[in-house]
Each structure stands twice: as C-alpha cells, then as structure tokens.
Amino acid sequence: PVQVPAPTLEAALGRVRDAARTRRQPEALRLDSPLGPNRLARAAAAAVLRGVVDAMDGMRARSCRIAQPGPDTAIDVALTVVARLGLDLAHATAQVRRTVFAAGEQALGLPVRRVDIEVVDLWEA
C-alpha cells in the first residue's frame, strides 16, 4: 500500500471539499414575477416536471435535475424516465420534451432552454 503523507492528504481533501461547495447549485431557482425577482424551490420545480411526465401514457419519471446556468431565468432540465415496453421511444421522448418545455413556461414561469431525456428502463404492461 502507498502511504500518502498527512499534509498532502489533508490538502487534497480540502480541495475536494472546496470544489464540491463551489459546484453545488443553490436550492432555489431565480424567478421573475410581476412583483419583481423571486425564488422557486428547485425540489418543487422538479416535482412539477416529474408529475407532468408521470401523467403521460406509457412514461414515468425517475429523476429530474434542473440547472439555471446563466444570468437569466432560463433552465436546463435533465430527466431520467422509464417507458412501457413496445412504446415508440422516439415519439414518446419527443412528446416528453414538448410537454416539459410547455410546463416550464406555463406552470413554473421559467423558460426552458434545454431538455435532456435518458430512458433508463422499460416495463411490461
């Protein structure tokens, strides 16, 4: 086994902690409202978007990650979904994408810049 000197190990751990802190996204999304700038809980926004996917025939959301990378309020959405076996995945994922774009604008009041969808499993009806 390789022995790492204690000061080097501590310094490396400190750098990892610092990197994790700086990359962690805030728990709230910036939201423009008629009353001025506001905040929306990231978990609540993700729950809304998972809900619209779950309401679709043959699709279920597993996870939803939302990033707000720019200075504006536009969001990027990354979804993992499961689909019913036999479903036309190209058509279904295109419908998920359109639905998430619409829900972001209409239900959350956030413009959606990007929607990435990963189908991670299939289920048999």
PDB file of C-alpha atoms in Angstrom:
ATOM      1  CA  PRO A   1       0.000   0.000   0.000  1.00  0.00           C
ATOM      2  CA  VAL A   2       1.121   3.516  -0.800  1.00  0.00           C
ATOM      3  CA  GLN A   3       1.354   5.850   2.161  1.00  0.00           C
ATOM      4  CA  VAL A   4       0.201   9.410   1.495  1.00  0.00           C
ATOM      5  CA  PRO A   5       1.770  11.981   3.797  1.00  0.00           C
ATOM      6  CA  ALA A   6      -0.803  13.560   6.111  1.00  0.00           C
ATOM      7  CA  PRO A   7      -0.371  17.192   4.961  1.00  0.00           C
ATOM      8  CA  THR A   8      -0.836  16.160   1.323  1.00  0.00           C
ATOM      9  CA  LEU A   9      -3.938  14.094   2.116  1.00  0.00           C
ATOM     10  CA  GLU A  10      -5.451  16.920   4.166  1.00  0.00           C
ATOM     11  CA  ALA A  11      -4.714  19.425   1.412  1.00  0.00           C
ATOM     12  CA  ALA A  12      -6.293  17.130  -1.199  1.00  0.00           C
ATOM     13  CA  LEU A  13      -9.408  16.627   0.915  1.00  0.00           C
ATOM     14  CA  GLY A  14      -9.662  20.385   1.403  1.00  0.00           C
ATOM     15  CA  ARG A  15      -9.516  20.944  -2.356  1.00  0.00           C
ATOM     16  CA  VAL A  16     -12.241  18.336  -2.900  1.00  0.00           C
ATOM     17  CA  ARG A  17     -14.475  19.984  -0.283  1.00  0.00           C
ATOM     18  CA  ASP A  18     -13.890  23.427  -1.805  1.00  0.00           C
ATOM     19  CA  ALA A  19     -14.719  22.146  -5.288  1.00  0.00           C
ATOM     20  CA  ALA A  20     -17.901  20.485  -4.036  1.00  0.00           C
ATOM     21  CA  ARG A  21     -19.034  23.690  -2.341  1.00  0.00           C
ATOM     22  CA  THR A  22     -18.436  25.855  -5.397  1.00  0.00           C
ATOM     23  CA  ARG A  23     -20.179  23.429  -7.765  1.00  0.00           C
ATOM     24  CA  ARG A  24     -23.210  22.907  -5.552  1.00  0.00           C
ATOM     25  CA  GLN A  25     -26.216  24.651  -7.023  1.00  0.00           C
ATOM     26  CA  PRO A  26     -28.464  26.797  -4.876  1.00  0.00           C
ATOM     27  CA  GLU A  27     -31.633  25.125  -3.673  1.00  0.00           C
ATOM     28  CA  ALA A  28     -33.784  27.844  -5.231  1.00  0.00           C
ATOM     29  CA  LEU A  29     -34.245  28.956  -8.822  1.00  0.00           C
ATOM     30  CA  ARG A  30     -34.404  32.619  -9.802  1.00  0.00           C
ATOM     31  CA  LEU A  31     -37.883  33.521 -10.969  1.00  0.00           C
ATOM     32  CA  ASP A  32     -39.163  36.739 -12.499  1.00  0.00           C
ATOM     33  CA  SER A  33     -42.597  37.737 -11.283  1.00  0.00           C
ATOM     34  CA  PRO A  34     -44.880  40.754 -11.702  1.00  0.00           C
ATOM     35  CA  LEU A  35     -43.789  41.818  -8.198  1.00  0.00           C
ATOM     36  CA  GLY A  36     -40.086  41.604  -9.033  1.00  0.00           C
ATOM     37  CA  PRO A  37     -37.424  38.927  -8.614  1.00  0.00           C
ATOM     38  CA  ASN A  38     -38.455  35.893  -6.608  1.00  0.00           C
ATOM     39  CA  ARG A  39     -37.247  32.351  -5.804  1.00  0.00           C
ATOM     40  CA  LEU A  40     -38.732  28.925  -6.506  1.00  0.00           C
ATOM     41  CA  ALA A  41     -37.588  25.815  -4.663  1.00  0.00           C
ATOM     42  CA  ARG A  42     -35.640  23.593  -7.044  1.00  0.00           C
ATOM     43  CA  ALA A  43     -37.210  20.458  -5.499  1.00  0.00           C
ATOM     44  CA  ALA A  44     -40.728  21.839  -6.057  1.00  0.00           C
ATOM     45  CA  ALA A  45     -39.979  22.685  -9.690  1.00  0.00           C
ATOM     46  CA  ALA A  46     -38.554  19.188 -10.262  1.00  0.00           C
ATOM     47  CA  ALA A  47     -41.649  17.620  -8.661  1.00  0.00           C
ATOM     48  CA  VAL A  48     -43.916  19.549 -11.042  1.00  0.00           C
ATOM     49  CA  LEU A  49     -41.938  18.419 -14.084  1.00  0.00           C
ATOM     50  CA  ARG A  50     -41.833  14.793 -12.893  1.00  0.00           C
ATOM     51  CA  GLY A  51     -45.590  14.990 -12.395  1.00  0.00           C
ATOM     52  CA  VAL A  52     -46.283  16.083 -15.961  1.00  0.00           C
ATOM     53  CA  VAL A  53     -44.177  13.185 -17.252  1.00  0.00           C
ATOM     54  CA  ASP A  54     -45.917  10.717 -14.922  1.00  0.00           C
ATOM     55  CA  ALA A  55     -49.295  11.873 -16.286  1.00  0.00           C
ATOM     56  CA  MET A  56     -48.280  10.819 -19.800  1.00  0.00           C
ATOM     57  CA  ASP A  57     -49.376   7.431 -21.136  1.00  0.00           C
ATOM     58  CA  GLY A  58     -46.531   4.922 -21.020  1.00  0.00           C
ATOM     59  CA  MET A  59     -43.888   7.142 -19.373  1.00  0.00           C
ATOM     60  CA  ARG A  60     -42.759   7.577 -15.766  1.00  0.00           C
ATOM     61  CA  ALA A  61     -40.128   9.982 -14.472  1.00  0.00           C
ATOM     62  CA  ARG A  62     -37.373   8.574 -12.293  1.00  0.00           C
ATOM     63  CA  SER A  63     -35.383  11.755 -11.687  1.00  0.00           C
ATOM     64  CA  CYS A  64     -35.350  15.389 -12.698  1.00  0.00           C
ATOM     65  CA  ARG A  65     -32.369  17.701 -12.372  1.00  0.00           C
ATOM     66  CA  ILE A  66     -32.769  21.396 -13.079  1.00  0.00           C
ATOM     67  CA  ALA A  67     -29.897  23.789 -13.687  1.00  0.00           C
ATOM     68  CA  GLN A  68     -30.073  27.535 -14.122  1.00  0.00           C
ATOM     69  CA  PRO A  69     -26.605  28.160 -15.534  1.00  0.00           C
ATOM     70  CA  GLY A  70     -26.920  31.654 -16.954  1.00  0.00           C
ATOM     71  CA  PRO A  71     -27.663  35.095 -15.587  1.00  0.00           C
ATOM     72  CA  ASP A  72     -31.230  34.863 -16.923  1.00  0.00           C
ATOM     73  CA  THR A  73     -34.009  32.650 -15.535  1.00  0.00           C
ATOM     74  CA  ALA A  74     -33.851  30.009 -18.311  1.00  0.00           C
ATOM     75  CA  ILE A  75     -33.420  26.434 -17.106  1.00  0.00           C
ATOM     76  CA  ASP A  76     -31.857  23.250 -18.426  1.00  0.00           C
ATOM     77  CA  VAL A  77     -33.703  20.053 -17.489  1.00  0.00           C
ATOM     78  CA  ALA A  78     -32.230  16.540 -17.344  1.00  0.00           C
ATOM     79  CA  LEU A  79     -34.765  13.740 -16.915  1.00  0.00           C
ATOM     80  CA  THR A  80     -34.389  10.021 -16.487  1.00  0.00           C
ATOM     81  CA  VAL A  81     -37.525   8.116 -17.428  1.00  0.00           C
ATOM     82  CA  VAL A  82     -38.856   4.593 -17.733  1.00  0.00           C
ATOM     83  CA  ALA A  83     -41.124   3.619 -20.617  1.00  0.00           C
ATOM     84  CA  ARG A  84     -43.723   0.945 -21.259  1.00  0.00           C
ATOM     85  CA  LEU A  85     -42.353  -1.889 -23.400  1.00  0.00           C
ATOM     86  CA  GLY A  86     -43.441  -1.509 -27.019  1.00  0.00           C
ATOM     87  CA  LEU A  87     -43.814   2.264 -26.852  1.00  0.00           C
ATOM     88  CA  ASP A  88     -42.354   4.209 -29.798  1.00  0.00           C
ATOM     89  CA  LEU A  89     -39.489   5.801 -27.855  1.00  0.00           C
ATOM     90  CA  ALA A  90     -38.670   8.444 -30.456  1.00  0.00           C
ATOM     91  CA  HIS A  91     -42.262   9.692 -30.463  1.00  0.00           C
ATOM     92  CA  ALA A  92     -42.678   9.369 -26.684  1.00  0.00           C
ATOM     93  CA  THR A  93     -39.472  11.228 -25.804  1.00  0.00           C
ATOM     94  CA  ALA A  94     -40.340  13.984 -28.295  1.00  0.00           C
ATOM     95  CA  GLN A  95     -43.707  14.323 -26.527  1.00  0.00           C
ATOM     96  CA  VAL A  96     -41.972  14.427 -23.124  1.00  0.00           C
ATOM     97  CA  ARG A  97     -39.676  17.170 -24.405  1.00  0.00           C
ATOM     98  CA  ARG A  98     -42.601  19.276 -25.726  1.00  0.00           C
ATOM     99  CA  THR A  99     -44.535  18.754 -22.502  1.00  0.00           C
ATOM    100  CA  VAL A 100     -41.600  19.784 -20.295  1.00  0.00           C
ATOM    101  CA  PHE A 101     -40.964  22.896 -22.405  1.00  0.00           C
ATOM    102  CA  ALA A 102     -44.642  23.874 -22.041  1.00  0.00           C
ATOM    103  CA  ALA A 103     -44.818  23.061 -18.308  1.00  0.00           C
ATOM    104  CA  GLY A 104     -41.685  25.071 -17.590  1.00  0.00           C
ATOM    105  CA  GLU A 105     -43.201  28.144 -19.206  1.00  0.00           C
ATOM    106  CA  GLN A 106     -46.829  27.720 -18.122  1.00  0.00           C
ATOM    107  CA  ALA A 107     -46.682  26.008 -14.722  1.00  0.00           C
ATOM    108  CA  LEU A 108     -43.365  27.298 -13.398  1.00  0.00           C
ATOM    109  CA  GLY A 109     -42.959  30.580 -15.236  1.00  0.00           C
ATOM    110  CA  LEU A 110     -39.443  29.593 -16.282  1.00  0.00           C
ATOM    111  CA  PRO A 111     -38.250  29.497 -19.884  1.00  0.00           C
ATOM    112  CA  VAL A 112     -36.772  26.098 -20.713  1.00  0.00           C
ATOM    113  CA  ARG A 113     -33.627  26.264 -22.796  1.00  0.00           C
ATOM    114  CA  ARG A 114     -32.815  22.552 -22.961  1.00  0.00           C
ATOM    115  CA  VAL A 115     -34.369  19.176 -22.094  1.00  0.00           C
ATOM    116  CA  ASP A 116     -32.198  16.050 -21.977  1.00  0.00           C
ATOM    117  CA  ILE A 117     -34.010  12.733 -21.622  1.00  0.00           C
ATOM    118  CA  GLU A 118     -32.446   9.391 -20.780  1.00  0.00           C
ATOM    119  CA  VAL A 119     -34.604   6.260 -20.934  1.00  0.00           C
ATOM    120  CA  VAL A 120     -33.163   4.056 -18.190  1.00  0.00           C
ATOM    121  CA  ASP A 121     -35.596   1.130 -18.113  1.00  0.00           C
ATOM    122  CA  LEU A 122     -38.654  -0.443 -19.710  1.00  0.00           C
ATOM    123  CA  TRP A 123     -41.635  -2.064 -18.035  1.00  0.00           C
ATOM    124  CA  GLU A 124     -44.060  -4.620 -19.377  1.00  0.00           C
ATOM    125  CA  ALA A 125     -47.735  -3.665 -19.314  1.00  0.00           C
TER     126      ALA A 125
END
